[in-house]
PDB file of C-alpha atoms in Angstrom:
ATOM      1  CA  MET K  27     -10.091 -13.071  41.973  1.00  0.00           C
ATOM      2  CA  SER K  28     -13.389 -14.462  41.189  1.00  0.00           C
ATOM      3  CA  ARG K  29     -14.184 -17.787  38.638  1.00  0.00           C
ATOM      4  CA  ARG K  30     -15.997 -15.021  36.787  1.00  0.00           C
ATOM      5  CA  THR K  31     -13.414 -12.764  36.512  1.00  0.00           C
ATOM      6  CA  TRP K  32     -10.634 -15.440  35.302  1.00  0.00           C
ATOM      7  CA  PHE K  33     -13.208 -17.112  33.066  1.00  0.00           C
ATOM      8  CA  SER K  34     -13.664 -12.767  31.267  1.00  0.00           C
ATOM      9  CA  LEU K  35     -10.263 -12.567  31.043  1.00  0.00           C
ATOM     10  CA  LEU K  36      -9.249 -16.362  30.259  1.00  0.00           C
ATOM     11  CA  LEU K  37     -12.207 -16.206  27.599  1.00  0.00           C
ATOM     12  CA  PRO K  38     -11.061 -13.891  24.748  1.00  0.00           C
ATOM     13  CA  ILE K  39      -7.721 -15.085  25.000  1.00  0.00           C
ATOM     14  CA  VAL K  40      -9.238 -19.269  24.000  1.00  0.00           C
ATOM     15  CA  LEU K  41     -10.939 -17.323  20.961  1.00  0.00           C
ATOM     16  CA  VAL K  42      -8.036 -15.502  19.728  1.00  0.00           C
ATOM     17  CA  VAL K  43      -6.043 -18.773  19.867  1.00  0.00           C
ATOM     18  CA  GLY K  44      -8.762 -20.730  18.546  1.00  0.00           C
ATOM     19  CA  TYR K  45      -9.409 -18.353  15.741  1.00  0.00           C
ATOM     20  CA  PHE K  46      -5.139 -17.772  14.527  1.00  0.00           C
ATOM     21  CA  ALA K  47      -5.382 -21.992  14.710  1.00  0.00           C
ATOM     22  CA  VAL K  48      -8.698 -22.455  12.155  1.00  0.00           C
ATOM     23  CA  THR K  49      -7.090 -20.046   9.829  1.00  0.00           C
ATOM     24  CA  SER K  50      -3.662 -21.587   9.682  1.00  0.00           C
ATOM     25  CA  ALA K  51      -5.021 -25.264   9.499  1.00  0.00           C
ATOM     26  CA  ILE K  52      -7.418 -23.269   6.790  1.00  0.00           C
ATOM     27  CA  ARG K  53      -3.989 -22.320   5.271  1.00  0.00           C
ATOM     28  CA  ARG K  54      -2.249 -25.648   5.663  1.00  0.00           C
ATOM     29  CA  HIS K  55      -5.173 -27.068   3.780  1.00  0.00           C
ATOM     30  CA  VAL K  56      -5.656 -24.962   0.355  1.00  0.00           C
ATOM     31  CA  ASP K  57      -1.282 -24.784   0.280  1.00  0.00           C
ATOM     32  CA  GLU K  58      -2.017 -28.225  -0.244  1.00  0.00           C
ATOM     33  CA  LEU K  59      -4.855 -28.295  -2.436  1.00  0.00           C
ATOM     34  CA  ILE K  60      -2.391 -25.526  -4.583  1.00  0.00           C
ATOM     35  CA  ALA K  61       0.667 -28.027  -4.210  1.00  0.00           C
ATOM     36  CA  ALA K  62      -1.440 -31.212  -5.800  1.00  0.00           C
ATOM     37  CA  SER K  63      -1.984 -29.027  -8.971  1.00  0.00           C
ATOM     38  CA  VAL K  64       1.448 -28.222  -9.321  1.00  0.00           C
ATOM     39  CA  GLY K  65       3.336 -30.743 -12.200  1.00  0.00           C
ATOM     40  CA  LYS K  66       0.228 -31.573 -13.495  1.00  0.00           C
ATOM     41  CA  PRO K  67      -1.441 -30.773 -16.868  1.00  0.00           C
ATOM     42  CA  LEU K  68      -3.444 -28.102 -17.458  1.00  0.00           C
ATOM     43  CA  PRO K  69      -7.062 -28.936 -16.505  1.00  0.00           C
ATOM     44  CA  ARG K  70      -9.526 -29.157 -19.939  1.00  0.00           C
ATOM     45  CA  PHE K  71     -11.404 -26.384 -19.211  1.00  0.00           C
ATOM     46  CA  ALA K  72     -13.894 -24.368 -21.553  1.00  0.00           C
ATOM     47  CA  LEU K  73     -14.686 -20.813 -20.009  1.00  0.00           C
ATOM     48  CA  VAL K  74     -16.348 -17.124 -21.036  1.00  0.00           C
ATOM     49  CA  ASP K  75     -14.263 -13.570 -20.155  1.00  0.00           C
ATOM     50  CA  GLU K  76     -15.884 -10.756 -18.898  1.00  0.00           C
ATOM     51  CA  GLN K  77     -16.916 -10.084 -22.932  1.00  0.00           C
ATOM     52  CA  GLY K  78     -18.797 -13.412 -23.423  1.00  0.00           C
ATOM     53  CA  GLU K  79     -15.587 -14.544 -25.595  1.00  0.00           C
ATOM     54  CA  GLU K  80     -15.280 -18.653 -25.052  1.00  0.00           C
ATOM     55  CA  TRP K  81     -11.379 -19.674 -23.830  1.00  0.00           C
ATOM     56  CA  SER K  82     -10.286 -22.700 -24.147  1.00  0.00           C
ATOM     57  CA  ASP K  83      -7.084 -24.763 -22.960  1.00  0.00           C
ATOM     58  CA  GLU K  84      -6.798 -25.169 -26.627  1.00  0.00           C
ATOM     59  CA  ARG K  85      -5.582 -21.618 -27.188  1.00  0.00           C
ATOM     60  CA  LEU K  86      -3.221 -21.897 -24.342  1.00  0.00           C
ATOM     61  CA  ARG K  87      -1.492 -25.071 -25.805  1.00  0.00           C
ATOM     62  CA  GLY K  88       2.539 -24.266 -26.933  1.00  0.00           C
ATOM     63  CA  ARG K  89       2.183 -21.218 -24.686  1.00  0.00           C
ATOM     64  CA  ARG K  90       3.061 -20.385 -21.290  1.00  0.00           C
ATOM     65  CA  ALA K  91       0.273 -19.458 -18.970  1.00  0.00           C
ATOM     66  CA  VAL K  92      -0.259 -16.808 -16.339  1.00  0.00           C
ATOM     67  CA  LEU K  93      -3.745 -17.812 -14.506  1.00  0.00           C
ATOM     68  CA  HIS K  94      -4.336 -15.329 -11.664  1.00  0.00           C
ATOM     69  CA  PHE K  95      -7.963 -16.425  -9.798  1.00  0.00           C
ATOM     70  CA  HIS K  96      -9.054 -12.959  -7.695  1.00  0.00           C
ATOM     71  CA  ARG K  97     -12.321 -12.102  -6.421  1.00  0.00           C
ATOM     72  CA  SER K  98     -14.530  -9.578  -5.129  1.00  0.00           C
ATOM     73  CA  ARG K  99     -14.383  -8.435  -1.511  1.00  0.00           C
ATOM     74  CA  CYS K 100     -10.893  -9.271  -1.120  1.00  0.00           C
ATOM     75  CA  GLY K 101      -8.284  -6.791  -0.189  1.00  0.00           C
ATOM     76  CA  SER K 102      -4.831  -8.907  -0.504  1.00  0.00           C
ATOM     77  CA  CYS K 103      -6.232  -8.990  -4.340  1.00  0.00           C
ATOM     78  CA  ASP K 104      -6.722  -5.007  -4.546  1.00  0.00           C
ATOM     79  CA  VAL K 105      -3.444  -4.720  -3.212  1.00  0.00           C
ATOM     80  CA  GLU K 106      -1.547  -6.542  -5.676  1.00  0.00           C
ATOM     81  CA  ALA K 107      -4.083  -5.107  -8.595  1.00  0.00           C
ATOM     82  CA  PRO K 108      -1.142  -2.814  -9.354  1.00  0.00           C
ATOM     83  CA  GLU K 109       1.617  -5.287  -9.646  1.00  0.00           C
ATOM     84  CA  ILE K 110      -0.491  -7.739 -11.680  1.00  0.00           C
ATOM     85  CA  ARG K 111      -1.304  -5.160 -14.236  1.00  0.00           C
ATOM     86  CA  ALA K 112       2.634  -4.033 -14.413  1.00  0.00           C
ATOM     87  CA  LEU K 113       3.166  -7.467 -14.656  1.00  0.00           C
ATOM     88  CA  GLU K 114       0.580  -7.485 -17.696  1.00  0.00           C
ATOM     89  CA  ALA K 115       2.583  -4.698 -19.429  1.00  0.00           C
ATOM     90  CA  ALA K 116       5.723  -6.612 -19.437  1.00  0.00           C
ATOM     91  CA  LEU K 117       4.943 -10.024 -20.483  1.00  0.00           C
ATOM     92  CA  PRO K 118       6.277 -11.720 -23.587  1.00  0.00           C
ATOM     93  CA  ALA K 119       4.401 -12.546 -26.666  1.00  0.00           C
ATOM     94  CA  ASP K 120       4.945 -16.091 -25.552  1.00  0.00           C
ATOM     95  CA  VAL K 121       3.074 -15.582 -22.339  1.00  0.00           C
ATOM     96  CA  GLN K 122      -0.932 -15.614 -22.143  1.00  0.00           C
ATOM     97  CA  MET K 123      -2.077 -13.790 -18.705  1.00  0.00           C
ATOM     98  CA  LEU K 124      -6.318 -14.699 -17.981  1.00  0.00           C
ATOM     99  CA  HIS K 125      -7.455 -13.262 -14.767  1.00  0.00           C
ATOM    100  CA  VAL K 126     -10.184 -15.975 -13.225  1.00  0.00           C
ATOM    101  CA  VAL K 127     -12.504 -13.925 -10.784  1.00  0.00           C
ATOM    102  CA  THR K 128     -14.512 -16.699  -8.299  1.00  0.00           C
ATOM    103  CA  ASP K 129     -17.114 -14.524  -7.378  1.00  0.00           C
ATOM    104  CA  GLY K 130     -19.731 -16.445  -8.971  1.00  0.00           C
ATOM    105  CA  LEU K 131     -19.082 -19.986  -7.473  1.00  0.00           C
ATOM    106  CA  LEU K 132     -19.364 -17.549  -4.215  1.00  0.00           C
ATOM    107  CA  GLY K 133     -22.818 -16.276  -5.420  1.00  0.00           C
ATOM    108  CA  PHE K 134     -21.914 -12.350  -5.404  1.00  0.00           C
ATOM    109  CA  ALA K 135     -24.080 -10.013  -8.268  1.00  0.00           C
ATOM    110  CA  ALA K 136     -23.121  -9.993 -11.495  1.00  0.00           C
ATOM    111  CA  ALA K 137     -23.479  -6.458 -10.925  1.00  0.00           C
ATOM    112  CA  GLU K 138     -20.746  -6.392  -8.361  1.00  0.00           C
ATOM    113  CA  THR K 139     -19.186  -9.207 -10.623  1.00  0.00           C
ATOM    114  CA  ALA K 140     -18.894  -6.327 -13.534  1.00  0.00           C
ATOM    115  CA  ALA K 141     -17.433  -3.633 -10.866  1.00  0.00           C
ATOM    116  CA  THR K 142     -14.812  -5.223  -9.620  1.00  0.00           C
ATOM    117  CA  ILE K 143     -13.912  -6.134 -12.854  1.00  0.00           C
ATOM    118  CA  ALA K 144     -14.065  -2.534 -14.339  1.00  0.00           C
ATOM    119  CA  GLY K 145     -12.139  -1.413 -11.157  1.00  0.00           C
ATOM    120  CA  LYS K 146      -9.145  -4.059 -11.659  1.00  0.00           C
ATOM    121  CA  ARG K 147      -8.774  -2.575 -14.833  1.00  0.00           C
ATOM    122  CA  PHE K 148      -6.394  -5.815 -16.176  1.00  0.00           C
ATOM    123  CA  ALA K 149      -5.677  -5.642 -19.780  1.00  0.00           C
ATOM    124  CA  ARG K 150      -6.332  -8.982 -20.448  1.00  0.00           C
ATOM    125  CA  PRO K 151      -9.159 -11.264 -20.858  1.00  0.00           C
ATOM    126  CA  THR K 152     -10.780 -12.178 -16.910  1.00  0.00           C
ATOM    127  CA  LEU K 153     -12.144 -15.711 -17.122  1.00  0.00           C
ATOM    128  CA  LEU K 154     -15.726 -16.447 -15.286  1.00  0.00           C
ATOM    129  CA  ALA K 155     -15.194 -19.525 -13.164  1.00  0.00           C
ATOM    130  CA  ASN K 156     -17.085 -22.028 -12.717  1.00  0.00           C
ATOM    131  CA  ALA K 157     -16.777 -24.814 -10.205  1.00  0.00           C
ATOM    132  CA  ALA K 158     -15.428 -27.330 -11.986  1.00  0.00           C
ATOM    133  CA  PHE K 159     -12.456 -25.214 -13.408  1.00  0.00           C
ATOM    134  CA  ALA K 160     -11.998 -24.038  -9.650  1.00  0.00           C
ATOM    135  CA  ASP K 161     -12.558 -27.955  -8.233  1.00  0.00           C
ATOM    136  CA  ALA K 162      -9.747 -28.657 -11.151  1.00  0.00           C
ATOM    137  CA  PHE K 163      -7.124 -26.255  -9.449  1.00  0.00           C
ATOM    138  CA  HIS K 164      -7.653 -25.699  -5.836  1.00  0.00           C
ATOM    139  CA  LYS K 165     -11.778 -26.802  -5.078  1.00  0.00           C
ATOM    140  CA  ALA K 166     -14.596 -24.948  -5.375  1.00  0.00           C
ATOM    141  CA  GLN K 167     -15.381 -24.399  -1.953  1.00  0.00           C
ATOM    142  CA  TRP K 168     -12.381 -22.394  -1.445  1.00  0.00           C
ATOM    143  CA  SER K 169     -12.878 -20.116  -4.117  1.00  0.00           C
ATOM    144  CA  GLN K 170     -12.524 -17.444  -1.580  1.00  0.00           C
ATOM    145  CA  VAL K 171      -8.771 -17.602  -0.998  1.00  0.00           C
ATOM    146  CA  THR K 172      -7.330 -15.793  -2.953  1.00  0.00           C
ATOM    147  CA  PRO K 173      -5.426 -14.263  -4.933  1.00  0.00           C
ATOM    148  CA  ILE K 174      -3.311 -17.359  -6.021  1.00  0.00           C
ATOM    149  CA  THR K 175      -1.617 -17.397  -9.487  1.00  0.00           C
ATOM    150  CA  TYR K 176      -0.353 -20.563 -11.600  1.00  0.00           C
ATOM    151  CA  VAL K 177       2.251 -20.745 -14.128  1.00  0.00           C
ATOM    152  CA  VAL K 178       2.117 -22.858 -16.594  1.00  0.00           C
ATOM    153  CA  ASP K 179       4.795 -23.818 -18.791  1.00  0.00           C
ATOM    154  CA  ALA K 180       4.764 -24.367 -23.098  1.00  0.00           C
ATOM    155  CA  ALA K 181       3.842 -28.209 -22.854  1.00  0.00           C
ATOM    156  CA  GLY K 182       0.775 -27.252 -20.760  1.00  0.00           C
ATOM    157  CA  VAL K 183       1.910 -28.167 -17.193  1.00  0.00           C
ATOM    158  CA  VAL K 184       1.019 -26.386 -14.056  1.00  0.00           C
ATOM    159  CA  ARG K 185       4.646 -25.506 -12.783  1.00  0.00           C
ATOM    160  CA  TYR K 186       4.439 -22.937  -9.653  1.00  0.00           C
ATOM    161  CA  GLY K 187       0.778 -21.736  -7.768  1.00  0.00           C
ATOM    162  CA  LEU K 188       1.629 -19.250  -5.702  1.00  0.00           C
ATOM    163  CA  ARG K 189      -0.951 -18.393  -2.467  1.00  0.00           C
ATOM    164  CA  GLY K 190      -1.745 -14.644  -1.524  1.00  0.00           C
ATOM    165  CA  ALA K 191      -0.904 -10.902  -2.901  1.00  0.00           C
ATOM    166  CA  GLN K 192       1.915 -11.551  -5.663  1.00  0.00           C
ATOM    167  CA  THR K 193       4.642  -9.029  -7.416  1.00  0.00           C
ATOM    168  CA  ARG K 194       5.569  -8.390 -10.386  1.00  0.00           C
ATOM    169  CA  ALA K 195       8.632  -9.947  -9.921  1.00  0.00           C
ATOM    170  CA  ALA K 196       7.823 -12.749  -7.820  1.00  0.00           C
ATOM    171  CA  VAL K 197       5.226 -13.947 -10.776  1.00  0.00           C
ATOM    172  CA  GLU K 198       8.170 -13.044 -13.381  1.00  0.00           C
ATOM    173  CA  ARG K 199      10.789 -15.277 -11.286  1.00  0.00           C
ATOM    174  CA  ALA K 200       8.332 -18.210 -11.701  1.00  0.00           C
ATOM    175  CA  LEU K 201       7.818 -17.756 -15.646  1.00  0.00           C
ATOM    176  CA  ALA K 202      11.161 -17.610 -16.036  1.00  0.00           C
ATOM    177  CA  ALA K 203      12.047 -20.633 -14.016  1.00  0.00           C
ATOM    178  CA  ALA K 204       8.496 -22.420 -16.078  1.00  0.00           C
ATOM    179  CA  ARG K 205      10.482 -22.467 -19.663  1.00  0.00           C
TER     180      ARG K 205
END
C-alpha cells in the first residue's frame, strides 16, 4: 500500500479518537465543576422568570429545591422533558422546582428561548440564567452542557448535582436523600 493510502485510512481514525478524547476530557471537567458545587450553600441570586417575576434564594429558604438547567437545541433536554413534567406533578408541597434556561448565555434569540420554554410545557417557573448564576454552579462558559439538575436541601445546601438526562425516579431519590 502506498503512503497516501495509509494516510487516508489512518486520518479518520485519528480524528475520531481525538474527538472522543476531547469530549471525555470536557465531560470530566464539567463533572468536577458540578461536584464542586455539592456540599456548598445555595448561592445568593435574584433572577426573573419567563413571566418577569423575580425569584431569589430567599424565596427558597426552608424548602427543598430542584434547579433544572436546560437550553434550546439540546437533544438530551428534549428526551428528559416528559420525565421532568411527571416529576413536577408529583412534587410535595415542601419542594420548589425552578427550571433555569441558559439560552441568554449562549446568544440564542429571545424568540427561540420563548419557543423552547413553551415547547417544554413545564408547570413550574423557568428562570433566565445570567453569567453570575451559572458561574456559581458549573461556570457560564459551560452553559451548553445541559441538562444539569441540582437538588438543594431545606437548609439551603446543594446536596446533589446530576448531569445528563434524568428520570423522575432519579431526582425523587436525590430529593428523598436531601431531607
